[in-house]
Short mmCIF file of C-alpha atoms and ligand atoms in Angstrom, two decimals:
data_model
loop_
_atom_site.label_atom_id
_atom_site.label_comp_id
_atom_site.label_asym_id
_atom_site.label_seq_id
_atom_site.Cartn_x
_atom_site.Cartn_y
_atom_site.Cartn_z
CA UNK A 25 -101.16 -30.70 55.13
CA UNK A 26 -99.49 -27.82 56.87
CA UNK A 27 -96.87 -28.78 59.43
CA UNK A 28 -98.27 -26.01 61.64
CA UNK A 29 -101.62 -27.82 61.82
CA UNK A 30 -100.21 -31.28 62.63
CA UNK A 31 -99.31 -32.92 65.91
CA UNK A 32 -95.98 -34.67 66.43
CA UNK A 33 -97.55 -38.18 66.30
CA UNK A 34 -99.10 -37.22 62.93
CA UNK A 35 -95.66 -36.11 61.66
CA UNK A 36 -94.16 -39.37 62.94
CA UNK A 37 -96.81 -41.37 61.05
CA UNK A 38 -96.26 -39.31 57.86
CA UNK A 39 -92.53 -40.14 58.08
CA UNK A 40 -93.25 -43.88 58.13
CA UNK A 41 -94.26 -43.65 54.44
CA UNK A 42 -92.80 -40.32 53.19
CA UNK A 43 -89.69 -38.25 53.61
CA UNK A 44 -90.41 -35.06 51.61
CA UNK A 45 -91.46 -31.56 52.64
CA UNK A 46 -92.05 -28.30 50.77
CA UNK A 47 -90.82 -25.05 52.35
CA UNK A 48 -92.23 -21.86 50.76
CA UNK A 49 -89.38 -19.36 50.60
CA UNK A 50 -89.65 -15.67 49.82
CA UNK A 51 -88.93 -12.15 50.89
CA UNK A 52 -90.45 -9.16 52.67
CA UNK A 53 -89.77 -6.30 50.26
CA UNK A 54 -91.33 -3.48 48.28
CA UNK A 55 -93.19 -4.49 45.11
CA UNK A 56 -93.98 -1.11 43.59
CA UNK A 57 -96.98 1.12 44.31
CA UNK A 58 -99.64 -1.63 44.02
CA UNK A 59 -97.72 -4.84 44.88
CA UNK A 60 -97.88 -6.14 48.45
CA UNK A 61 -94.73 -6.19 50.60
CA UNK A 62 -95.29 -9.94 51.19
CA UNK A 63 -95.69 -10.80 47.47
CA UNK A 64 -92.61 -13.05 47.29
CA UNK A 65 -93.74 -15.36 50.09
CA UNK A 66 -97.49 -15.07 49.48
CA UNK A 67 -97.03 -16.49 45.94
CA UNK A 68 -95.15 -19.72 46.83
CA UNK A 69 -97.45 -20.17 49.84
CA UNK A 70 -100.56 -20.01 47.61
CA UNK A 71 -99.01 -22.51 45.18
CA UNK A 72 -97.77 -24.86 47.92
CA UNK A 73 -101.18 -24.88 49.60
CA UNK A 74 -102.81 -25.73 46.26
CA UNK A 75 -100.36 -28.66 45.89
CA UNK A 76 -101.18 -29.88 49.41
CA UNK A 77 -104.96 -29.67 48.94
CA UNK A 78 -105.28 -32.79 46.83
CA UNK A 79 -102.14 -34.66 47.74
CA UNK A 80 -100.43 -36.09 50.76
CA UNK A 81 -97.68 -33.51 51.03
CA UNK A 82 -96.44 -31.65 54.10
CA UNK A 83 -95.88 -27.90 53.73
CA UNK A 84 -93.42 -26.49 56.27
CA UNK A 85 -93.36 -23.01 57.76
CA UNK A 86 -92.53 -20.30 55.22
CA UNK A 87 -89.23 -18.47 55.22
CA UNK A 88 -90.78 -15.03 54.78
CA UNK A 89 -87.67 -12.82 55.05
CA UNK A 90 -84.90 -13.30 52.50
CA UNK A 91 -81.98 -11.51 50.88
CA UNK A 92 -83.48 -8.18 49.77
CA UNK A 93 -80.65 -5.73 50.43
CA UNK A 94 -81.16 -3.88 47.11
CA UNK A 95 -84.75 -3.00 48.12
CA UNK A 96 -83.85 -1.47 51.48
CA UNK A 97 -84.29 2.14 50.29
CA UNK A 98 -88.06 1.48 50.29
CA UNK A 99 -89.89 1.41 53.64
CA UNK A 100 -91.27 -1.96 54.75
CA UNK A 101 -88.42 -4.01 53.28
CA UNK A 102 -86.59 -6.36 55.68
CA UNK A 103 -83.43 -8.17 54.57
CA UNK A 104 -81.26 -10.95 55.94
CA UNK A 105 -77.57 -10.86 55.12
CA UNK A 106 -76.53 -13.83 52.94
CA UNK A 107 -74.69 -15.41 55.92
CA UNK A 108 -77.85 -15.14 58.08
CA UNK A 109 -80.07 -16.68 55.40
CA UNK A 110 -77.56 -19.50 54.92
CA UNK A 111 -77.81 -20.23 58.66
CA UNK A 112 -81.63 -20.18 58.55
CA UNK A 113 -81.73 -22.63 55.61
CA UNK A 114 -79.06 -24.88 57.11
CA UNK A 115 -80.66 -25.07 60.57
CA UNK A 116 -84.08 -25.70 59.00
CA UNK A 117 -82.73 -28.57 56.87
CA UNK A 118 -80.72 -30.11 59.71
CA UNK A 119 -83.70 -29.97 62.12
CA UNK A 120 -85.96 -31.70 59.60
CA UNK A 121 -83.26 -34.20 58.70
CA UNK A 122 -82.96 -35.27 62.33
CA UNK A 123 -86.56 -36.56 62.23
CA UNK A 124 -86.18 -38.42 58.95
CA UNK A 125 -87.06 -35.85 56.28
CA UNK A 126 -84.63 -36.60 53.45
CA UNK A 127 -86.05 -34.49 50.58
CA UNK A 128 -86.34 -30.80 51.39
CA UNK A 129 -87.92 -28.78 48.55
CA UNK A 130 -87.65 -25.00 48.72
CA UNK A 131 -90.39 -23.41 46.60
CA UNK A 132 -88.99 -19.95 46.08
CA UNK A 133 -90.63 -16.65 45.13
CA UNK A 134 -87.66 -14.29 45.14
CA UNK A 135 -84.84 -14.23 42.57
CA UNK A 136 -82.54 -12.44 45.04
CA UNK A 137 -82.52 -15.57 47.25
CA UNK A 138 -81.16 -17.93 44.60
CA UNK A 139 -77.35 -17.62 45.03
CA UNK A 140 -77.65 -17.64 48.83
CA UNK A 141 -79.96 -20.67 49.00
CA UNK A 142 -77.66 -22.56 46.66
CA UNK A 143 -74.67 -21.61 48.84
CA UNK A 144 -76.62 -22.93 51.86
CA UNK A 145 -77.09 -26.28 50.08
CA UNK A 146 -73.32 -26.40 49.41
CA UNK A 147 -72.66 -25.76 53.12
CA UNK A 148 -75.04 -28.58 54.09
CA UNK A 149 -73.41 -31.03 51.67
CA UNK A 150 -69.91 -29.96 52.83
CA UNK A 151 -70.90 -30.40 56.49
CA UNK A 152 -72.02 -33.92 55.69
CA UNK A 153 -68.89 -34.82 53.75
CA UNK A 154 -66.67 -33.62 56.58
CA UNK A 155 -68.74 -35.27 59.32
CA UNK A 156 -68.02 -38.72 60.68
CA UNK A 157 -71.62 -39.80 59.96
CA UNK A 158 -70.73 -39.80 56.27
CA UNK A 159 -68.40 -42.74 56.93
CA UNK A 160 -71.50 -44.73 57.84
CA UNK A 161 -72.92 -43.95 54.38
CA UNK A 162 -75.84 -41.83 55.55
CA UNK A 163 -75.09 -38.85 53.30
CA UNK A 164 -76.82 -35.48 53.53
CA UNK A 165 -80.53 -34.87 52.98
CA UNK A 166 -81.27 -33.86 49.40
CA UNK A 167 -82.23 -30.21 48.87
CA UNK A 168 -83.87 -28.64 45.85
CA UNK A 169 -84.57 -25.02 44.96
CA UNK A 170 -87.48 -24.44 42.55
CA UNK A 171 -88.51 -20.93 41.51
CA UNK A 172 -92.23 -20.88 40.75
CA UNK A 173 -91.85 -18.00 38.29
CA UNK A 174 -89.30 -19.80 36.10
CA UNK A 175 -91.30 -23.04 35.75
CA UNK A 176 -91.66 -23.38 31.93
CA UNK A 177 -95.49 -23.44 31.95
CA UNK A 178 -95.62 -20.37 34.23
CA UNK A 179 -93.14 -18.40 32.12
CA UNK A 180 -95.12 -19.32 28.97
CA UNK A 181 -98.39 -18.11 30.52
CA UNK A 182 -96.74 -14.85 31.62
CA UNK A 183 -95.42 -14.29 28.08
CA UNK A 184 -98.84 -15.01 26.59
CA UNK A 185 -100.68 -12.65 28.97
CA UNK A 186 -98.22 -9.76 29.31
CA UNK A 187 -95.30 -10.01 26.82
CA UNK A 188 -92.56 -7.52 27.74
CA UNK A 189 -94.83 -5.81 30.31
CA UNK A 190 -94.04 -8.76 32.64
CA UNK A 191 -90.73 -6.96 33.43
CA UNK A 192 -88.49 -8.22 36.23
CA UNK A 193 -89.92 -6.98 39.51
CA UNK A 194 -93.46 -6.29 40.76
CA UNK A 195 -94.50 -8.33 37.74
CA UNK A 196 -98.17 -8.61 36.77
CA UNK A 197 -97.91 -12.40 37.22
CA UNK A 198 -96.85 -12.23 40.88
CA UNK A 199 -99.31 -9.39 41.61
CA UNK A 200 -102.06 -11.54 40.02
CA UNK A 201 -101.25 -14.46 42.34
CA UNK A 202 -101.50 -12.23 45.43
CA UNK A 203 -104.79 -10.76 44.14
CA UNK A 204 -106.16 -14.31 43.84
CA UNK A 205 -104.75 -15.39 47.23
CA UNK A 206 -105.65 -12.18 49.14
CA UNK A 207 -108.65 -10.58 47.37
CA UNK A 208 -109.26 -8.35 50.39
CA UNK A 209 -105.92 -6.60 49.78
CA UNK A 210 -106.10 -5.66 46.07
CA UNK A 211 -104.59 -2.20 45.47
CA UNK A 212 -104.57 0.15 42.53
CA UNK A 213 -102.21 3.00 41.61
CA UNK A 214 -101.43 5.28 38.67
CA UNK A 215 -98.41 3.68 37.01
CA UNK A 216 -96.19 5.49 34.50
CA UNK A 217 -94.19 3.27 32.12
CA UNK A 218 -91.21 1.61 33.87
CA UNK A 219 -88.03 1.22 31.78
CA UNK A 220 -85.50 -1.56 32.41
CA UNK A 221 -81.84 -0.50 32.61
CA UNK A 222 -79.05 -2.66 31.23
CA UNK A 223 -77.08 -2.92 34.48
CA UNK A 224 -78.48 -4.09 37.82
CA UNK A 225 -78.00 -1.54 40.65
CA UNK A 226 -76.41 -3.35 43.57
CA UNK A 227 -76.65 -0.53 46.12
CA UNK A 228 -80.09 0.15 47.65
CA UNK A 229 -79.97 3.92 47.04
CA UNK A 230 -78.84 3.38 43.43
CA UNK A 231 -81.75 0.98 42.98
CA UNK A 232 -84.26 3.59 44.12
CA UNK A 233 -82.69 6.22 41.84
CA UNK A 234 -82.86 3.82 38.87
CA UNK A 235 -86.37 2.54 39.65
CA UNK A 236 -88.09 5.36 41.60
CA UNK A 237 -91.42 3.57 42.20
CA UNK A 238 -89.82 0.13 42.76
CA UNK A 239 -90.96 -1.64 39.58
CA UNK A 240 -88.41 -2.96 37.07
CA UNK A 241 -89.92 -2.70 33.59
CA UNK A 242 -93.24 -4.23 34.64
CA UNK A 243 -96.83 -3.07 34.29
CA UNK A 244 -98.34 -4.40 37.53
CA UNK A 245 -101.71 -2.90 36.57
CA UNK A 246 -102.29 -5.75 34.08
CA UNK A 247 -102.75 -8.14 37.03
CA UNK A 248 -106.17 -9.70 37.71
CA UNK A 249 -107.32 -12.23 40.33
CA UNK A 250 -108.44 -14.56 37.52
CA UNK A 251 -104.94 -14.54 36.01
CA UNK A 252 -103.71 -15.37 39.52
CA UNK A 253 -106.02 -18.38 39.64
CA UNK A 254 -104.57 -19.60 36.31
CA UNK A 255 -100.96 -19.12 37.53
CA UNK A 256 -101.67 -21.05 40.74
CA UNK A 257 -103.28 -23.89 38.74
CA UNK A 258 -100.42 -24.17 36.25
CA UNK A 259 -97.68 -23.76 38.89
CA UNK A 260 -99.18 -26.19 41.40
CA UNK A 261 -99.53 -28.88 38.72
CA UNK A 262 -95.86 -28.43 37.74
CA UNK A 263 -94.63 -28.33 41.36
CA UNK A 264 -96.60 -31.45 42.28
CA UNK A 265 -94.95 -33.41 39.45
CA UNK A 266 -91.49 -31.95 40.15
CA UNK A 267 -91.74 -32.67 43.90
CA UNK A 268 -92.83 -36.27 43.25
CA UNK A 269 -89.87 -36.76 40.87
CA UNK A 270 -87.48 -35.17 43.39
CA UNK A 271 -88.69 -37.44 46.20
CA UNK A 272 -87.86 -40.51 44.09
CA UNK A 273 -84.20 -39.42 43.72
NI1 NI B 311 -91.34 -10.49 43.72
#
């Protein structure tokens, strides 16, 4: 179920028996000449919706803009500062917690979000420890960050299909998932080989100099919609099991 398609009495009924929610989390950033700007939120959305199809799970609104400062030299990229993203995560968790959601599962599609989302969780736990409510033993809601692309079965499938051509950005695996999820927006482009550098450019202009077309060692042209279907199947199975385990903690 998508929260957006529910009424408040339906949410209230859901909360009588459940207290978990999945929030797709991503970015709005360049993904090379044939990857969509929305790739990093379209992927976790496709996987979350597959999880929700055959299970009683609520999927919250996506966080579609993340920490993408190093991609800002490419048009179309939008980035939140780490402090802004921390506030977005924190206010999202605290709003849901007020209604009785106690297990908030962020299904993430963008590596650049990871340190900031984890810092947001630390802020939430610190708020709770310092608050008087903690004296009543309520404790904070539990938060979990799961990156779909590092799930062991997903990483194994990417290795099997693409080897080193998976690269680190605008990967054929993420492009495949968007081709499966949005077949009306499949793009093609001539792609020269993309070489990975040993150090990560932190400045946006340096990034564009190091990776002129936006890819990082990946061959996005290996992507197919059928590969995308396989990634969504494997990832949604793993997320479903991981979410169920998390909700029991
Ligand atoms: Ni990406």
